[in-house]
Coordinates of C-alpha atoms in Angstrom, one line a residue:
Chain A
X1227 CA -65.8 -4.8 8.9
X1228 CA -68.3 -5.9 11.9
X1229 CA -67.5 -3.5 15.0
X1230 CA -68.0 -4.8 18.3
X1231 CA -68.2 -2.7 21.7
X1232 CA -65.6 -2.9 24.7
X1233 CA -64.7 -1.0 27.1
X1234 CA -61.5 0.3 27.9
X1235 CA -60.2 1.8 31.0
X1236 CA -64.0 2.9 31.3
X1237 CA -63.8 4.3 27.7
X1238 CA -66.8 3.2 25.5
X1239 CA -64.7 2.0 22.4
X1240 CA -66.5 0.4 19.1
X1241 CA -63.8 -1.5 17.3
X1242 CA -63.1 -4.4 14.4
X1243 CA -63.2 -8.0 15.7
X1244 CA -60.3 -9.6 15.2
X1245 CA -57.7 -7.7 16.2
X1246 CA -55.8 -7.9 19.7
X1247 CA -56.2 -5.8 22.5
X1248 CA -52.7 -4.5 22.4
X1249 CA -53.7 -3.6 18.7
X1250 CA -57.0 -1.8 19.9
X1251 CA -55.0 0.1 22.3
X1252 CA -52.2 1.4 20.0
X1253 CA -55.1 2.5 17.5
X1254 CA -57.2 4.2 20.2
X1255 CA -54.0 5.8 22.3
X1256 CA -54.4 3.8 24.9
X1257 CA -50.5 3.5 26.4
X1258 CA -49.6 -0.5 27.7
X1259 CA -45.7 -1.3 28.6
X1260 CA -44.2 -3.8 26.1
X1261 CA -40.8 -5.1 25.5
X1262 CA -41.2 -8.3 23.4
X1263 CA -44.3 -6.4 20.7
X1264 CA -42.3 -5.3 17.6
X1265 CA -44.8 -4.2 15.1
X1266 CA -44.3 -6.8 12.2
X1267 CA -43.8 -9.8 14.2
X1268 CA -45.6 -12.4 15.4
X1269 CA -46.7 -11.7 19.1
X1270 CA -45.5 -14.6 21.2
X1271 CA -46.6 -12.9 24.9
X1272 CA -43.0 -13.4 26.4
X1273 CA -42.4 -10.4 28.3
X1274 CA -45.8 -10.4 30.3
X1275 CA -45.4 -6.9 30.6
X1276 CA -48.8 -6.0 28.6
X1277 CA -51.1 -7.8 31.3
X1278 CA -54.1 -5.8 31.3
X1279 CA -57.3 -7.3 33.5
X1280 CA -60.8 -8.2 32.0
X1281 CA -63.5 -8.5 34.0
X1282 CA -65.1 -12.2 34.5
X1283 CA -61.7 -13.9 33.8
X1284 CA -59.7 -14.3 37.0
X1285 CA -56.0 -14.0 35.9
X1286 CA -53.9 -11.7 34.2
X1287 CA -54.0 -11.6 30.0
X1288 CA -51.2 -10.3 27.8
X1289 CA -52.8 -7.5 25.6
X1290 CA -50.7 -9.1 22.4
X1291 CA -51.8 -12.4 22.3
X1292 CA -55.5 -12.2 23.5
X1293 CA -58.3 -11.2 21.0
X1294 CA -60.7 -8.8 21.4
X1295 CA -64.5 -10.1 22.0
X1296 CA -67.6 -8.3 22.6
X1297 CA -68.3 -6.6 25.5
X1298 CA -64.6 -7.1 27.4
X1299 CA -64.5 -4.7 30.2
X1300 CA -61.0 -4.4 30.0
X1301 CA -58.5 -1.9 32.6
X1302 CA -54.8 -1.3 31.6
X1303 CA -53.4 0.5 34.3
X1304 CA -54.6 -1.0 37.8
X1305 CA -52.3 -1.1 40.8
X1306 CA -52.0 -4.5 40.3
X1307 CA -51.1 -4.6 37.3
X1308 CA -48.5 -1.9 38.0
X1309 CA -47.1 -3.8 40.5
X1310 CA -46.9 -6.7 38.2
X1311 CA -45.0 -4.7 35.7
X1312 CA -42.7 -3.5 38.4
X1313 CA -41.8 -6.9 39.7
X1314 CA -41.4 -8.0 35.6
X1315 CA -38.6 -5.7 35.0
X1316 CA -36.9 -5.7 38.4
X1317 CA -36.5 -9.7 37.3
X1318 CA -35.5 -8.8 34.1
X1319 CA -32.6 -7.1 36.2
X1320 CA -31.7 -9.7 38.4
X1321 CA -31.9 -12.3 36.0
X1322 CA -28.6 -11.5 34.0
X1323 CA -25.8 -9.4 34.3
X1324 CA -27.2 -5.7 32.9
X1325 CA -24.7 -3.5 33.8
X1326 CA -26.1 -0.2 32.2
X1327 CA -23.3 2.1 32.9
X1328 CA -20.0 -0.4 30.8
X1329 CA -23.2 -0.8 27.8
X1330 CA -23.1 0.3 24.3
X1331 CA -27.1 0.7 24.7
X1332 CA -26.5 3.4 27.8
X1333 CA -29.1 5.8 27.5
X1334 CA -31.0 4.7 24.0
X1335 CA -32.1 1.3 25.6
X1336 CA -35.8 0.1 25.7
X1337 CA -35.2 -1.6 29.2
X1338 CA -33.8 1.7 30.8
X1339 CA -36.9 3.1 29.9
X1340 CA -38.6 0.4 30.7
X1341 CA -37.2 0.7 34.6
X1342 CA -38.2 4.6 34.6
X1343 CA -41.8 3.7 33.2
X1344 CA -42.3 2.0 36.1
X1345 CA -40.1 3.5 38.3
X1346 CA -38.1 0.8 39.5
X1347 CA -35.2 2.9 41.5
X1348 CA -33.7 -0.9 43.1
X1349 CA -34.2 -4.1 42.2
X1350 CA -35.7 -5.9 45.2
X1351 CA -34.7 -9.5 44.0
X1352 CA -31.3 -10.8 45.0
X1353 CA -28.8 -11.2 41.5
X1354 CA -28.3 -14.2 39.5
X1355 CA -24.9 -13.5 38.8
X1356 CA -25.3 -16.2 35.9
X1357 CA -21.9 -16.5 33.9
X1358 CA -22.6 -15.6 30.5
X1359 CA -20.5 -15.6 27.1
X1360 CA -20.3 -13.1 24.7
X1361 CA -19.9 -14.4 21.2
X1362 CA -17.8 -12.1 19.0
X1363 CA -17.1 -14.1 16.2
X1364 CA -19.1 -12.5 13.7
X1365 CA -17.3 -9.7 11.8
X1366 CA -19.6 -7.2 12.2
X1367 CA -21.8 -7.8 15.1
X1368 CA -21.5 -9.1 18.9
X1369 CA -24.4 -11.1 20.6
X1370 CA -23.8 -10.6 24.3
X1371 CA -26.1 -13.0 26.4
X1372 CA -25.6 -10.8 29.6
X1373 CA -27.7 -8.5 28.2
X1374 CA -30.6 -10.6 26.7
X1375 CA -34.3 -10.8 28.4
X1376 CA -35.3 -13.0 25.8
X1377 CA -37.6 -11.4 24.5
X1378 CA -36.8 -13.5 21.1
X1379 CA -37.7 -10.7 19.1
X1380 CA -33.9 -11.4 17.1
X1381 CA -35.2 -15.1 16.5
X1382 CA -38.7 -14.2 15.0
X1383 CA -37.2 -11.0 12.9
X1384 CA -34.7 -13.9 11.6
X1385 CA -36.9 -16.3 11.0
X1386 CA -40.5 -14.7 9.8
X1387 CA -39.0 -11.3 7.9
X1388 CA -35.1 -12.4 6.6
X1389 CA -36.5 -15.9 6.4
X1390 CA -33.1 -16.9 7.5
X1391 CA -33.8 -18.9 10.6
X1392 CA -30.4 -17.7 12.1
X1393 CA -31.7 -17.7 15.8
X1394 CA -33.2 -20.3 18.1
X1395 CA -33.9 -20.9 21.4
X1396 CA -32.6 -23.4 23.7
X1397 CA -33.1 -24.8 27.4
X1398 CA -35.3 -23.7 29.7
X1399 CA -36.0 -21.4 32.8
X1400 CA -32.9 -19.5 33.8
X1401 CA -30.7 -21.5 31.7
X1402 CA -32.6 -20.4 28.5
X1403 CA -30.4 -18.8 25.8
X1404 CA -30.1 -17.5 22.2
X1405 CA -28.5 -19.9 20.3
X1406 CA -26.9 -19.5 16.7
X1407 CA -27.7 -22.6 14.2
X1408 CA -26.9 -25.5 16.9
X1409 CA -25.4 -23.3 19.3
X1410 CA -22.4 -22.3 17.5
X1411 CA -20.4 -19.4 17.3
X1412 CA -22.4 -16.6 15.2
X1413 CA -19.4 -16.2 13.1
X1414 CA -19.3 -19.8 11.6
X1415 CA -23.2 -20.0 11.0
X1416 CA -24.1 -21.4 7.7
X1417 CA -27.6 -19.5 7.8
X1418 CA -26.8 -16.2 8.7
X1419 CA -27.5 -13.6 5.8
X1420 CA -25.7 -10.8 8.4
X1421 CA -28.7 -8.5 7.3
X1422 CA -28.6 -7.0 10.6
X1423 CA -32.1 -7.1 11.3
X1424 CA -31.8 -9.1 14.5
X1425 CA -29.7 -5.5 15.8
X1426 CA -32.2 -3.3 15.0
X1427 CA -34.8 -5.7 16.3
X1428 CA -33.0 -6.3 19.6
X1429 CA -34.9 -4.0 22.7
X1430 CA -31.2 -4.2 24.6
X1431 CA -27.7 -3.7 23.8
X1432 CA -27.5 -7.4 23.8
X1433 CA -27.1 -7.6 19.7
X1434 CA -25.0 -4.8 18.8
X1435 CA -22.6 -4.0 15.4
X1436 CA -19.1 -3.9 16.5
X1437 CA -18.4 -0.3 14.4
X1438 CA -20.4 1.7 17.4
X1439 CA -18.6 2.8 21.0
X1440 CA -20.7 3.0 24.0
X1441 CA -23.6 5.0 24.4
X1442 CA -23.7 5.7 20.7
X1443 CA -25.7 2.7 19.7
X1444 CA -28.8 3.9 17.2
X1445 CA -31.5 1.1 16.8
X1446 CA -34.3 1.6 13.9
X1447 CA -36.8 -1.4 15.3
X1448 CA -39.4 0.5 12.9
X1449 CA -37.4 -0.6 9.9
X1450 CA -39.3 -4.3 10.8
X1451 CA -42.6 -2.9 9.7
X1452 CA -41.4 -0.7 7.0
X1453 CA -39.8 -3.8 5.1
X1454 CA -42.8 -5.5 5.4
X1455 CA -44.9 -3.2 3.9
X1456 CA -42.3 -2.1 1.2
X1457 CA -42.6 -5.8 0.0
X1458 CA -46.1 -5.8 -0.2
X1459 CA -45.6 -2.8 -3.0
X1460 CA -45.1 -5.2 -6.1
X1461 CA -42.3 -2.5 -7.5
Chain B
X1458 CA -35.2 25.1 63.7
X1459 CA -31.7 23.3 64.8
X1460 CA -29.2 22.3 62.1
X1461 CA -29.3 18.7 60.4
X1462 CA -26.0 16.5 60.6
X1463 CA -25.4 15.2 57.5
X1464 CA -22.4 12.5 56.2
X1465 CA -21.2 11.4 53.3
X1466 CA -19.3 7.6 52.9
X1467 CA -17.3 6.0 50.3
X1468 CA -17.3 2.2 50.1
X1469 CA -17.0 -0.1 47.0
X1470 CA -17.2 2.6 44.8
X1471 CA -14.9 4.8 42.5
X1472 CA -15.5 7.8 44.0
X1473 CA -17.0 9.4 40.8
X1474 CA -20.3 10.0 42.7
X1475 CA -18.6 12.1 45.3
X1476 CA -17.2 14.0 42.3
X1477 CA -20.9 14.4 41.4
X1478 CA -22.1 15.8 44.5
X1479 CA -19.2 18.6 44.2
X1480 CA -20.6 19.3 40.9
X1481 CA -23.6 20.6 43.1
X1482 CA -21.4 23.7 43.1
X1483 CA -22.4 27.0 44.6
X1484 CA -25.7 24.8 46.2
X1485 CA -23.1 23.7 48.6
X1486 CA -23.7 26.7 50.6
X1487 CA -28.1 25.9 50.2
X1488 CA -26.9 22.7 52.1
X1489 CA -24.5 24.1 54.7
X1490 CA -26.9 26.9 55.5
X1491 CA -29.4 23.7 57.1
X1492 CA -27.5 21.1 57.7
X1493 CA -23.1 20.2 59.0
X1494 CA -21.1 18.2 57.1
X1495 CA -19.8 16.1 59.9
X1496 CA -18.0 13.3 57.8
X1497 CA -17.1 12.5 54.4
X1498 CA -14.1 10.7 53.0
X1499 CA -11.3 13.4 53.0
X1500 CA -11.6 14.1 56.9
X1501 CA -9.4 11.6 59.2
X1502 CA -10.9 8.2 59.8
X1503 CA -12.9 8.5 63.1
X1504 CA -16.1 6.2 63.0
X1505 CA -19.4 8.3 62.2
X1506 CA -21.4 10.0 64.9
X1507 CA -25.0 10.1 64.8
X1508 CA -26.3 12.0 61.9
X1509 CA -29.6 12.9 60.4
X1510 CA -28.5 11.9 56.8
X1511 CA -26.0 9.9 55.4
X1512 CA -24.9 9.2 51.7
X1513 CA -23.5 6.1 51.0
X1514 CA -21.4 5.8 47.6
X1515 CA -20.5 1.9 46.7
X1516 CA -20.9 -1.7 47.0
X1517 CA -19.9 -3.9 50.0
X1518 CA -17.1 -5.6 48.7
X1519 CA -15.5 -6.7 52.0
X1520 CA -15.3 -8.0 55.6
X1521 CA -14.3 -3.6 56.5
X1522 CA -17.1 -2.6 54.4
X1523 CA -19.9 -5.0 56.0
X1524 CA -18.6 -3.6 59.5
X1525 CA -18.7 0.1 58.7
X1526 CA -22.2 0.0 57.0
X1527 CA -23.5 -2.0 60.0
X1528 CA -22.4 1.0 62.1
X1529 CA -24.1 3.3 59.8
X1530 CA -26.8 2.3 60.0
X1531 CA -26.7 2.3 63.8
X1532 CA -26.1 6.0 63.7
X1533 CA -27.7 7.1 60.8
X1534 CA -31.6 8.4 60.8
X1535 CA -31.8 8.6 57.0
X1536 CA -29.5 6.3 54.9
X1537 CA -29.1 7.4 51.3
X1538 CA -27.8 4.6 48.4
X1539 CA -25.5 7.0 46.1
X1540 CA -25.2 5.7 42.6
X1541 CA -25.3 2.5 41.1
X1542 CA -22.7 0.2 43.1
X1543 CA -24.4 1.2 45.9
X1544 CA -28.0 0.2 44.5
X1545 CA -27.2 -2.3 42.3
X1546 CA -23.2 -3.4 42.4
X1547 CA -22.7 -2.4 39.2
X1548 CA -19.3 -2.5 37.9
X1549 CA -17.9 -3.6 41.1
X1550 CA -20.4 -6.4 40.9
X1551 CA -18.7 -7.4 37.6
X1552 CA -16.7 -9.8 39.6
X1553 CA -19.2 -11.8 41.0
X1554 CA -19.7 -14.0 38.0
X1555 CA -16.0 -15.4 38.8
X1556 CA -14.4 -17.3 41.6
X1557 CA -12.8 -15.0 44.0
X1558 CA -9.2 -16.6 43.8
X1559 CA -9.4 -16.3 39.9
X1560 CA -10.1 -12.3 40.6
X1561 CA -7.1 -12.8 42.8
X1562 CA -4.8 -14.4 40.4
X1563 CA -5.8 -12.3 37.5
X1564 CA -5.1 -9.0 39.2
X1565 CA -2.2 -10.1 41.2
X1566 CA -0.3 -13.2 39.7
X1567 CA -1.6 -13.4 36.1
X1568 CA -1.3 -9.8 34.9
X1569 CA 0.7 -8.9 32.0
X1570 CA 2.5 -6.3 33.8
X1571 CA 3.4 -8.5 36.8
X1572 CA 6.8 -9.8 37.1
X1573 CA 7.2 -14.2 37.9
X1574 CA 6.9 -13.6 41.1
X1575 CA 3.4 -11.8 41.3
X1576 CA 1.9 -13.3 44.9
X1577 CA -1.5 -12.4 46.4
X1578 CA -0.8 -9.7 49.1
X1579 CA -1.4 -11.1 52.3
X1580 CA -1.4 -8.9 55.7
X1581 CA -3.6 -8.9 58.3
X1582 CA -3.8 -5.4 58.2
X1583 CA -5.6 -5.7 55.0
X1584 CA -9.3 -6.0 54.0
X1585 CA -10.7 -9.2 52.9
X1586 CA -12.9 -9.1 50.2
X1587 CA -15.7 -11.1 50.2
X1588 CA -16.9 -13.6 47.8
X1589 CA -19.5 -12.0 46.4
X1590 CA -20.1 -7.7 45.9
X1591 CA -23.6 -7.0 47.0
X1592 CA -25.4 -3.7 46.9
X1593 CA -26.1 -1.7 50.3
X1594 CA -30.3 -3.4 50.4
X1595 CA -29.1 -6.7 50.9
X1596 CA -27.1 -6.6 54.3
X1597 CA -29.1 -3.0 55.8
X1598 CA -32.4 -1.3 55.2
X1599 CA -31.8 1.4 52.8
X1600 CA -34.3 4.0 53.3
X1601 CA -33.7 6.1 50.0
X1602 CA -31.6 5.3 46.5
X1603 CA -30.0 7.5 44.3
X1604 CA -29.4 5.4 40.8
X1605 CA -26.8 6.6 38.1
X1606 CA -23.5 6.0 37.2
X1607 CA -23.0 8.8 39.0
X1608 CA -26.0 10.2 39.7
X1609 CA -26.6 14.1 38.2
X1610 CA -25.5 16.8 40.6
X1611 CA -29.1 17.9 40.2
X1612 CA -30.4 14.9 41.3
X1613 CA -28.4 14.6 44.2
X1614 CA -29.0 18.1 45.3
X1615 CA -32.9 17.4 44.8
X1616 CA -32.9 14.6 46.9
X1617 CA -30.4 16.1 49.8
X1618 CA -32.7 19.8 49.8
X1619 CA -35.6 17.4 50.2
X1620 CA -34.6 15.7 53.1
X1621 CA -33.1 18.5 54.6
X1622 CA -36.5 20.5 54.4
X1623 CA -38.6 17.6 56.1
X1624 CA -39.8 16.6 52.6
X1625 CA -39.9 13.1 50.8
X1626 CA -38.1 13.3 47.7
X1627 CA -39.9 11.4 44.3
X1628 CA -37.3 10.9 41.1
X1629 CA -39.8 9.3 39.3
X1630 CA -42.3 12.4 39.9
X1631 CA -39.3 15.1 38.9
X1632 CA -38.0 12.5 36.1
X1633 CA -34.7 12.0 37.5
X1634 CA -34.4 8.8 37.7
X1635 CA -31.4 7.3 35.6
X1636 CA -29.2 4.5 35.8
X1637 CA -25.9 4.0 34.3

């Protein structure tokens, strides 16, 4: 494959065109802050948490979505961009109800982490306070929308990997929400398989199986990329 | 060097990050060997002095809680957000996604264990809650949080030494930063 040089974080790197610059990163150790990324999927760039700056282009690129071309002089970890992911997951916060301490995701939850990684101690944002449901109508699992920072990682596992097409999107802005079928209860959906892939895939405890108490929730979001390559075996 | 005054108050909160700082233990002497305890919530119900650093556990929730952190931070040189409510409402925030009567009438007139002739209590003696819970940043200027639901006794006995010893604390340097 034709290698190209770039330069990262003023690291002389000679890598394969073609590939993303969150992808060059993860190869050459290179550590970027992502929530919606699940290895497998289709990067869509809603989180805007991988922001990196190149030189020559004057705005912020996500690392996921943006390919890699010759000669980028690219930096990760700026103070600008740190402030930007700071301000990303303080809104995260204030955009729905996430209330770690009464969630089943307490403690193994990618958006906790998220907060200490960029050590938001307050959210500086006033609260939404948006009234949300919680659909428990499926037998096995709960989707609670206070907890979702659509990252639509659920709708693309559905869609792309189960082929199911369970999850959607709908509205816009701060009305946006994941929707079952034509936003109906997940328990009546005619195109649910109840696989349980859109759990594992889900960063929060916003999807969560209904057998687990709180703080004892164990997410496998690797099991994405496994599945995909086990199919590729021809057994 | 002269001793520090310190304080500790309980607002909106459940008290579990009081129990926390007792968990500090044997410390507890560490702290009164620099600084006096001058008020926390088990001594009688004067209004707070002027101290060096105060903790604040919980969320203002009403009309009493609004005036008492306003006077805090009056006195106070240092105030300290203890624990979620205080930092981000938390559970007491829970409420805010509902009108305040329906809190009313589901605690009060609606409950299963109320009799027919459950009725809002209604005194002027009593606090009024206010619409919505808010965390201590949005009605004062906070100068340092504690996050956690409670926050470890560690933590809070990190953050108190600092202070006491002229030193900024950092719970992202030590790794102590938690919530829930």
């Amino acid at each position: 494959m034709p290698k190209i040089s770039v330069t990262i974080d003023d690291k002389k790197l000679d890598v394969d065109v073609g590939k993303t610059i969150l992808e060059i990163c993860k190869e050459s150790g290179i550590e970027i802050l992502t929530m919606c990324h699940l290895k497998g999927l289709t990067d869509v760039g809603a989180c805007r948490l991988c922001l990196v700056e190149i030189e020559g282009i004057n705005k912020l690129l996500s690392a996921c979505t943006t390919k890699i071309a010759a000669n980028m002089i690219i930096r990760t970890k700026t103070e600008k961009i740190k402030r930007y992911q700071r301000i990303t997951s303080e809104l995260f916060f204030a955009e729905r109800n996430h209330v770690c301490s009464v969630c089943v995701a307490n403690g193994k939850c990618d958006l906790q982490k998220l907060g200490y990684k960029t050590e938001m101690d307050h959210i500086r944002y006033p609260y939404l306070f948006p009234e949300c449901n919680v659909d428990t109508s499926h037998p096995w699992y709960v989707l609670d929308h206070n907890r979702c920072i659509m990252c639509t990682r659920c709708v693309r596992a559905c869609g792309e990997v189960e082929g199911a097409h369970n999850w959607n999107v709908m509205n816009r802005g701060y009305q946006v929400r994941v929707i079952s079928d034509f936003d109906t209860p997940w328990g009546e959906s005619v195109t649910c398989t109840s696989c349980g892939k859109c759990v594992h895939a889900c960063p929060t405890g916003a999807i969560w199986p209904k057998a687990i108490v709180q703080g004892q929730l164990e997410k496998k979001p690797e099991i994405i990329a496994e599945l995909i390559e086990k199919r590729k075996m021809n057994l | 060097m002269s001793k520090k005054k310190i304080a500790t108050i309980w607002l909106g909160g459940c008290s579990g990050c009081h129990m926390s700082l007792l968990d500090i233990d044997e410390r507890i002497l560490d702290v009164a060997k620099l600084a006096d305890i001058v008020k926390c919530p088990i001594v009688d119900g004067k209004d707070l002095p002027e101290v060096d650093i105060v903790l604040v556990e919980g969320s203002v929730t009403s009309d009493e809680h609004l005036r008492e952190i306003l006077h805090i931070r009056k006195q106070a040189k240092a105030l300290v957000a203890l624990g979620d409510c205080a930092v981000t409402s938390n559970i007491t925030g829970m409420r805010n996604y509902f009108d305040l009567k329906e809190v009313f009438d589901t605690a009060y007139v609606n409950a299963v264990s109320n009799d027919k002739e459950g009725s809002v209590p209604d005194h002027p003696e009593l606090l009024k809650l206010r619409d919505k819970v808010v965390p201590l940043q949005e009605v004062v200027k906070v100068d340092f949080v504690i996050p956690g639901c409670p926050p470890d006794a560690d933590t809070i006995f990190y953050v108190l030494f600092e202070f006491l010893n002229d030193r900024i604390p950092n719970l992202s340097e030590v790794k102590k930063l938690r919530y829930g």
